mmCIF file of C-alpha atoms and ligand atoms in Angstrom:
data_model
loop_
_atom_site.group_PDB
_atom_site.id
_atom_site.type_symbol
_atom_site.label_atom_id
_atom_site.label_comp_id
_atom_site.label_asym_id
_atom_site.label_seq_id
_atom_site.Cartn_x
_atom_site.Cartn_y
_atom_site.Cartn_z
ATOM 1 C CA MET A 98 15.711 -2.712 -0.952
ATOM 2 C CA ASN A 99 14.616 -3.847 -4.400
ATOM 3 C CA THR A 100 10.947 -3.891 -5.342
ATOM 4 C CA TYR A 101 10.567 -7.675 -5.255
ATOM 5 C CA ASN A 102 11.907 -7.789 -1.706
ATOM 6 C CA HIS A 103 9.644 -4.872 -0.777
ATOM 7 C CA LEU A 104 6.695 -6.972 -1.976
ATOM 8 C CA LEU A 105 7.921 -10.019 -0.033
ATOM 9 C CA ASN A 106 8.287 -7.903 3.127
ATOM 10 C CA THR A 107 4.831 -6.426 2.689
ATOM 11 C CA ILE A 108 3.328 -9.896 2.321
ATOM 12 C CA GLU A 109 5.184 -11.035 5.429
ATOM 13 C CA ASN A 110 4.220 -8.025 7.559
ATOM 14 C CA LYS A 111 0.697 -7.215 6.374
ATOM 15 C CA GLY A 112 -0.529 -10.649 5.271
ATOM 16 C CA ALA A 113 -0.874 -9.681 1.616
ATOM 17 C CA ALA A 114 -0.010 -6.714 -0.621
ATOM 18 C CA TYR A 115 -2.309 -4.361 -2.465
ATOM 19 C CA LEU A 116 -1.388 -2.848 -5.840
ATOM 20 C CA VAL A 117 -3.510 -0.403 -7.820
ATOM 21 C CA LEU A 118 -3.326 -0.577 -11.606
ATOM 22 C CA LEU A 119 -3.133 2.817 -13.320
ATOM 23 C CA ASP A 120 -4.177 2.894 -16.945
ATOM 24 C CA PRO A 121 -2.751 6.039 -18.599
ATOM 25 C CA ASP A 122 -5.668 6.013 -21.054
ATOM 26 C CA LYS A 123 -8.217 6.224 -18.267
ATOM 27 C CA LEU A 124 -6.772 8.317 -15.440
ATOM 28 C CA SER A 125 -7.090 11.988 -16.298
ATOM 29 C CA GLN A 126 -4.041 14.179 -15.675
ATOM 30 C CA GLU A 127 -6.183 16.608 -13.649
ATOM 31 C CA LYS A 128 -7.359 13.972 -11.194
ATOM 32 C CA ALA A 129 -4.163 11.928 -11.036
ATOM 33 C CA SER A 130 -2.362 13.775 -8.213
ATOM 34 C CA VAL A 131 -5.332 13.672 -5.842
ATOM 35 C CA PHE A 132 -5.977 10.031 -6.598
ATOM 36 C CA LEU A 133 -2.337 9.002 -6.130
ATOM 37 C CA GLN A 134 -2.003 10.773 -2.779
ATOM 38 C CA HIS A 135 -5.293 9.301 -1.652
ATOM 39 C CA CYS A 136 -4.047 5.792 -2.537
ATOM 40 C CA GLU A 137 -0.884 6.262 -0.484
ATOM 41 C CA LYS A 138 -2.794 7.600 2.541
ATOM 42 C CA SER A 139 -5.273 4.729 2.297
ATOM 43 C CA GLY A 140 -2.663 1.981 2.525
ATOM 44 C CA VAL A 141 -1.953 0.992 -1.091
ATOM 45 C CA ASP A 142 1.483 -0.693 -1.356
ATOM 46 C CA GLY A 143 2.430 0.286 -4.904
ATOM 47 C CA PHE A 144 1.250 0.944 -8.435
ATOM 48 C CA LEU A 145 1.210 -1.060 -11.617
ATOM 49 C CA ILE A 146 1.274 1.115 -14.722
ATOM 50 C CA GLY A 147 0.524 -0.125 -18.206
ATOM 51 C CA GLY A 148 -2.127 -1.700 -20.333
ATOM 52 C CA SER A 149 -2.675 -4.323 -23.010
ATOM 53 C CA LEU A 150 -3.419 -1.531 -25.453
ATOM 54 C CA MET A 151 -2.368 2.039 -24.791
ATOM 55 C CA VAL A 152 -3.909 4.673 -26.985
ATOM 56 C CA SER A 153 -3.130 8.029 -25.349
ATOM 57 C CA GLY A 154 0.615 7.582 -24.852
ATOM 58 C CA ASP A 155 0.663 9.392 -21.490
ATOM 59 C CA PHE A 156 2.685 6.583 -19.968
ATOM 60 C CA GLU A 157 5.864 8.493 -19.001
ATOM 61 C CA PRO A 158 4.040 11.560 -17.587
ATOM 62 C CA LEU A 159 1.945 9.277 -15.376
ATOM 63 C CA ILE A 160 5.013 7.527 -13.933
ATOM 64 C CA GLU A 161 6.499 10.943 -13.255
ATOM 65 C CA LYS A 162 3.287 11.995 -11.507
ATOM 66 C CA VAL A 163 3.420 8.980 -9.219
ATOM 67 C CA LYS A 164 7.035 9.749 -8.368
ATOM 68 C CA ILE A 165 6.226 13.395 -7.579
ATOM 69 C CA ASN A 166 3.130 12.646 -5.504
ATOM 70 C CA THR A 167 3.999 9.475 -3.592
ATOM 71 C CA ASN A 168 6.841 7.365 -2.215
ATOM 72 C CA LEU A 169 5.303 4.160 -3.467
ATOM 73 C CA PRO A 170 7.017 1.858 -5.965
ATOM 74 C CA VAL A 171 6.029 1.963 -9.624
ATOM 75 C CA ILE A 172 6.011 -1.380 -11.379
ATOM 76 C CA ILE A 173 5.458 -1.417 -15.113
ATOM 77 C CA PHE A 174 2.793 -3.896 -16.201
ATOM 78 C CA PRO A 175 3.674 -3.933 -19.882
ATOM 79 C CA GLY A 176 1.250 -4.595 -22.680
ATOM 80 C CA SER A 177 3.938 -4.061 -25.277
ATOM 81 C CA ILE A 178 7.669 -3.499 -25.577
ATOM 82 C CA ASP A 179 7.352 0.284 -25.805
ATOM 83 C CA GLN A 180 6.225 0.317 -22.169
ATOM 84 C CA VAL A 181 9.713 0.515 -20.669
ATOM 85 C CA SER A 182 10.817 3.550 -18.651
ATOM 86 C CA SER A 183 13.866 4.369 -16.559
ATOM 87 C CA GLN A 184 11.616 6.363 -14.207
ATOM 88 C CA ALA A 185 9.943 3.191 -12.928
ATOM 89 C CA ASP A 186 11.322 0.988 -10.156
ATOM 90 C CA ALA A 187 10.620 -2.378 -11.716
ATOM 91 C CA ILE A 188 8.872 -4.129 -14.554
ATOM 92 C CA LEU A 189 6.863 -7.337 -14.510
ATOM 93 C CA PHE A 190 8.732 -9.437 -17.045
ATOM 94 C CA LEU A 191 5.594 -11.239 -18.158
ATOM 95 C CA SER A 192 5.588 -14.506 -20.010
ATOM 96 C CA VAL A 193 2.077 -15.563 -21.036
ATOM 97 C CA VAL A 194 2.452 -19.156 -19.857
ATOM 98 C CA SER A 195 -1.254 -19.940 -20.282
ATOM 99 C CA GLY A 196 -0.893 -19.515 -24.049
ATOM 100 C CA ARG A 197 1.193 -21.134 -26.735
ATOM 101 C CA ASN A 198 2.037 -17.981 -28.636
ATOM 102 C CA ALA A 199 5.837 -18.092 -28.791
ATOM 103 C CA ASP A 200 6.057 -14.340 -29.252
ATOM 104 C CA HIS A 201 4.439 -13.725 -25.859
ATOM 105 C CA LEU A 202 6.279 -16.602 -24.191
ATOM 106 C CA ILE A 203 9.792 -15.479 -25.200
ATOM 107 C CA GLY A 204 9.840 -13.474 -28.464
ATOM 108 C CA ARG A 205 9.093 -9.952 -27.190
ATOM 109 C CA HIS A 206 11.374 -10.589 -24.226
ATOM 110 C CA VAL A 207 14.400 -10.890 -26.482
ATOM 111 C CA ILE A 208 13.679 -7.418 -27.849
ATOM 112 C CA ALA A 209 12.784 -5.910 -24.465
ATOM 113 C CA SER A 210 15.707 -7.273 -22.413
ATOM 114 C CA PRO A 211 18.382 -4.830 -23.629
ATOM 115 C CA MET A 212 15.880 -1.976 -23.257
ATOM 116 C CA ILE A 213 15.229 -2.966 -19.635
ATOM 117 C CA GLN A 214 18.936 -3.272 -18.925
ATOM 118 C CA ARG A 215 19.608 0.169 -20.420
ATOM 119 C CA ALA A 216 16.754 1.642 -18.378
ATOM 120 C CA GLY A 217 18.334 0.170 -15.234
ATOM 121 C CA ILE A 218 15.065 -1.087 -13.792
ATOM 122 C CA GLU A 219 14.445 -4.344 -11.968
ATOM 123 C CA PRO A 220 12.844 -7.116 -14.028
ATOM 124 C CA ILE A 221 10.533 -9.374 -12.009
ATOM 125 C CA SER A 222 9.955 -12.555 -14.000
ATOM 126 C CA THR A 223 6.286 -13.419 -13.880
ATOM 127 C CA GLY A 224 4.339 -16.387 -15.177
ATOM 128 C CA TYR A 225 1.223 -14.678 -16.510
ATOM 129 C CA ILE A 226 -1.857 -16.875 -16.663
ATOM 130 C CA LEU A 227 -4.860 -15.487 -18.523
ATOM 131 C CA VAL A 228 -7.998 -17.039 -17.121
ATOM 132 C CA GLU A 229 -11.138 -17.348 -19.211
ATOM 133 C CA SER A 230 -13.814 -14.781 -18.416
ATOM 134 C CA GLU A 231 -17.351 -14.416 -19.787
ATOM 135 C CA VAL A 232 -16.127 -12.089 -22.508
ATOM 136 C CA ILE A 233 -12.947 -11.931 -24.581
ATOM 137 C CA THR A 234 -10.797 -9.482 -22.612
ATOM 138 C CA THR A 235 -8.323 -7.055 -24.184
ATOM 139 C CA ALA A 236 -5.447 -9.023 -22.627
ATOM 140 C CA VAL A 237 -6.615 -12.291 -24.215
ATOM 141 C CA TYR A 238 -7.249 -10.705 -27.587
ATOM 142 C CA MET A 239 -3.965 -8.794 -27.701
ATOM 143 C CA SER A 240 -1.928 -11.818 -26.607
ATOM 144 C CA GLY A 241 -3.283 -13.898 -29.477
ATOM 145 C CA SER A 242 -3.569 -16.872 -27.167
ATOM 146 C CA MET A 243 -6.261 -19.010 -25.646
ATOM 147 C CA PRO A 244 -7.063 -18.327 -21.976
ATOM 148 C CA LEU A 245 -7.043 -21.084 -19.401
ATOM 149 C CA PRO A 246 -10.553 -22.586 -18.891
ATOM 150 C CA ARG A 247 -11.970 -21.199 -15.629
ATOM 151 C CA ASN A 248 -13.303 -24.584 -14.522
ATOM 152 C CA LYS A 249 -9.900 -26.309 -14.770
ATOM 153 C CA PRO A 250 -8.006 -25.482 -11.553
ATOM 154 C CA GLU A 251 -5.687 -28.438 -12.110
ATOM 155 C CA ILE A 252 -4.399 -26.961 -15.385
ATOM 156 C CA ALA A 253 -3.798 -23.640 -13.608
ATOM 157 C CA ALA A 254 -1.918 -25.411 -10.805
ATOM 158 C CA SER A 255 0.323 -27.354 -13.213
ATOM 159 C CA THR A 256 0.973 -24.251 -15.285
ATOM 160 C CA ALA A 257 1.895 -22.210 -12.207
ATOM 161 C CA LEU A 258 4.183 -24.960 -10.945
ATOM 162 C CA ALA A 259 5.898 -25.098 -14.336
ATOM 163 C CA ALA A 260 6.448 -21.314 -14.091
ATOM 164 C CA GLU A 261 7.986 -21.770 -10.639
ATOM 165 C CA TYR A 262 10.240 -24.577 -11.892
ATOM 166 C CA LEU A 263 11.328 -22.326 -14.771
ATOM 167 C CA GLY A 264 12.578 -19.903 -12.129
ATOM 168 C CA MET A 265 9.870 -17.272 -12.274
ATOM 169 C CA LYS A 266 9.439 -15.100 -9.194
ATOM 170 C CA LEU A 267 5.686 -14.496 -9.354
ATOM 171 C CA VAL A 268 2.619 -16.180 -10.772
ATOM 172 C CA TYR A 269 -0.146 -13.848 -11.922
ATOM 173 C CA LEU A 270 -3.681 -15.196 -12.306
ATOM 174 C CA GLU A 271 -5.430 -12.656 -14.533
ATOM 175 C CA ALA A 272 -9.153 -12.574 -15.274
ATOM 176 C CA GLY A 273 -8.619 -9.410 -17.379
ATOM 177 C CA SER A 274 -9.358 -5.798 -16.629
ATOM 178 C CA GLY A 275 -13.078 -5.239 -16.235
ATOM 179 C CA ALA A 276 -13.805 -8.992 -16.267
ATOM 180 C CA ASP A 277 -17.346 -9.934 -15.252
ATOM 181 C CA GLN A 278 -16.046 -12.676 -12.994
ATOM 182 C CA PRO A 279 -12.791 -12.631 -11.033
ATOM 183 C CA VAL A 280 -10.473 -15.656 -10.934
ATOM 184 C CA PRO A 281 -12.373 -18.476 -9.155
ATOM 185 C CA ASP A 282 -11.407 -19.202 -5.543
ATOM 186 C CA GLU A 283 -10.936 -22.926 -6.321
ATOM 187 C CA MET A 284 -8.330 -22.056 -8.914
ATOM 188 C CA ILE A 285 -6.424 -19.803 -6.492
ATOM 189 C CA LYS A 286 -6.529 -22.541 -3.880
ATOM 190 C CA ALA A 287 -5.270 -25.189 -6.305
ATOM 191 C CA VAL A 288 -2.353 -22.983 -7.361
ATOM 192 C CA ARG A 289 -1.515 -22.123 -3.750
ATOM 193 C CA GLU A 290 -1.399 -25.793 -2.802
ATOM 194 C CA VAL A 291 1.402 -26.571 -5.245
ATOM 195 C CA CYS A 292 3.290 -23.277 -5.604
ATOM 196 C CA SER A 293 5.568 -21.558 -3.141
ATOM 197 C CA ILE A 294 6.219 -18.313 -5.056
ATOM 198 C CA PRO A 295 3.910 -15.331 -4.440
ATOM 199 C CA LEU A 296 0.607 -15.390 -6.263
ATOM 200 C CA VAL A 297 -0.851 -12.210 -7.788
ATOM 201 C CA VAL A 298 -4.588 -12.136 -8.548
ATOM 202 C CA GLY A 299 -6.378 -9.447 -10.544
ATOM 203 C CA GLY A 300 -9.251 -8.686 -12.865
ATOM 204 C CA GLY A 301 -12.888 -8.064 -11.977
ATOM 205 C CA ILE A 302 -12.346 -7.524 -8.232
ATOM 206 C CA ARG A 303 -14.899 -4.881 -7.220
ATOM 207 C CA SER A 304 -15.390 -5.268 -3.482
ATOM 208 C CA PRO A 305 -13.212 -5.570 -0.368
ATOM 209 C CA MET A 306 -15.026 -8.800 0.487
ATOM 210 C CA VAL A 307 -14.111 -10.408 -2.821
ATOM 211 C CA ALA A 308 -10.516 -9.199 -2.416
ATOM 212 C CA ARG A 309 -10.406 -10.806 1.035
ATOM 213 C CA ASP A 310 -11.827 -14.092 -0.331
ATOM 214 C CA LYS A 311 -8.979 -14.204 -2.830
ATOM 215 C CA VAL A 312 -6.450 -13.642 -0.038
ATOM 216 C CA ASP A 313 -8.112 -16.258 2.180
ATOM 217 C CA ASN A 314 -7.763 -18.752 -0.653
ATOM 218 C CA GLY A 315 -4.063 -18.067 -1.116
ATOM 219 C CA ALA A 316 -3.521 -14.867 -3.117
ATOM 220 C CA ASN A 317 -0.514 -12.856 -1.862
ATOM 221 C CA ILE A 318 -0.934 -9.739 -3.995
ATOM 222 C CA ILE A 319 -4.266 -8.261 -5.082
ATOM 223 C CA VAL A 320 -4.591 -5.884 -8.029
ATOM 224 C CA THR A 321 -7.550 -3.637 -8.747
ATOM 225 C CA GLY A 322 -7.890 -1.123 -11.561
ATOM 226 C CA ASN A 323 -11.225 -0.454 -13.162
ATOM 227 C CA TYR A 324 -13.230 0.062 -9.978
ATOM 228 C CA PHE A 325 -11.486 3.341 -9.168
ATOM 229 C CA GLU A 326 -12.012 4.863 -12.580
ATOM 230 C CA ASP A 327 -15.215 6.128 -11.003
ATOM 231 C CA ASP A 328 -14.084 8.663 -8.412
ATOM 232 C CA SER A 329 -17.151 8.110 -6.244
ATOM 233 C CA ASN A 330 -15.514 4.758 -5.369
ATOM 234 C CA TRP A 331 -12.271 6.312 -4.102
ATOM 235 C CA GLU A 332 -13.474 6.295 -0.512
ATOM 236 C CA MET A 333 -13.401 2.473 -0.694
ATOM 237 C CA ILE A 334 -9.634 2.258 -1.237
ATOM 238 C CA ARG A 335 -8.916 2.055 2.477
ATOM 239 C CA GLU A 336 -11.493 -0.694 2.884
ATOM 240 C CA PHE A 337 -9.841 -2.692 0.128
ATOM 241 C CA ALA A 338 -6.433 -2.181 1.741
ATOM 242 C CA ASN A 339 -7.746 -3.205 5.167
ATOM 243 C CA ALA A 340 -9.436 -6.326 3.784
ATOM 244 C CA ILE A 341 -6.206 -7.360 2.070
ATOM 245 C CA HIS A 342 -3.844 -6.414 4.928
ATOM 246 C CA PHE A 343 -5.416 -8.872 7.330
ATOM 247 C CA LYS A 344 -2.417 -8.798 9.647
ATOM 248 C CA SER A 345 -2.237 -5.016 10.023
ATOM 249 C CA PRO A 346 -5.301 -3.004 8.981
ATOM 250 C CA ILE A 347 -5.015 0.783 9.411
ATOM 251 C CA GLU A 348 -7.243 2.237 12.135
ATOM 252 C CA VAL A 349 -10.113 4.160 10.534
HETATM 253 C C1 1GP B 667 -5.081 -6.384 -13.090
HETATM 254 O O1 1GP B 667 -6.372 -6.467 -14.942
HETATM 255 C C2 1GP B 667 -6.385 -6.291 -13.579
HETATM 256 O O2 1GP B 667 -4.794 -7.740 -13.068
HETATM 257 C C3 1GP B 667 -7.164 -5.111 -13.151
HETATM 258 O O3 1GP B 667 -8.447 -5.539 -13.310
HETATM 259 O O4 1GP B 667 -9.444 -3.375 -13.838
HETATM 260 O O5 1GP B 667 -10.875 -5.398 -13.449
HETATM 261 O O6 1GP B 667 -9.676 -4.301 -11.553
HETATM 262 P P1 1GP B 667 -9.675 -4.589 -13.000
#
């Protein structure tokens, strides 16, 4: 089964899917194996790997580590065109549809497409919507585009619908890694009302309750990253997974 269908099945069977974002700059090689195995045992459905700006360059070794330590899918979440690897299962083929920077709407894609085809990994076309947060996030800055105003759910809904009509397979509402405020519930609801493709929500989600609110308002896939950079929070992974998998929580 391809990764997109795996995500669709997970959404169908568990209510919603839970992906953990791994930032190669932040997850130490020593701790990675323990963390990855813990994620799998706790009910995580897959990993996103990548970052808007990658400094350390430990991208390939981290994908390899996931493959050695777990059976979960690895989906590249690329911040730039050098984040393509044949070791991954899939790549989010992100078009920053909230912005008007042609390079991030289609330009980089022209360069990346042959690389993805050569790598033999599954591209999952994704309408990526950067939502305004209190601070300028790395994703907003690096994309050179204006984020969508957080108090304008109707713009988000129209943008997401346009992405669906363009044939994209996912819509991703992104508040930005480490955002003070996650994507507002009203915005998720407005997008859900008009869109039928799965809706990914990430950025600034730091509690199972907030994750569940996002799902209750229409998110189909929840992404968390930052919160687990502190290993004292690892014990919460199962609680996140259970809050998100409302149809089939794991017995504790
Ligand atoms: C993925 O950027 C997010 O969409 C991850 O955000 O690091 O704030 O959880 P956090």
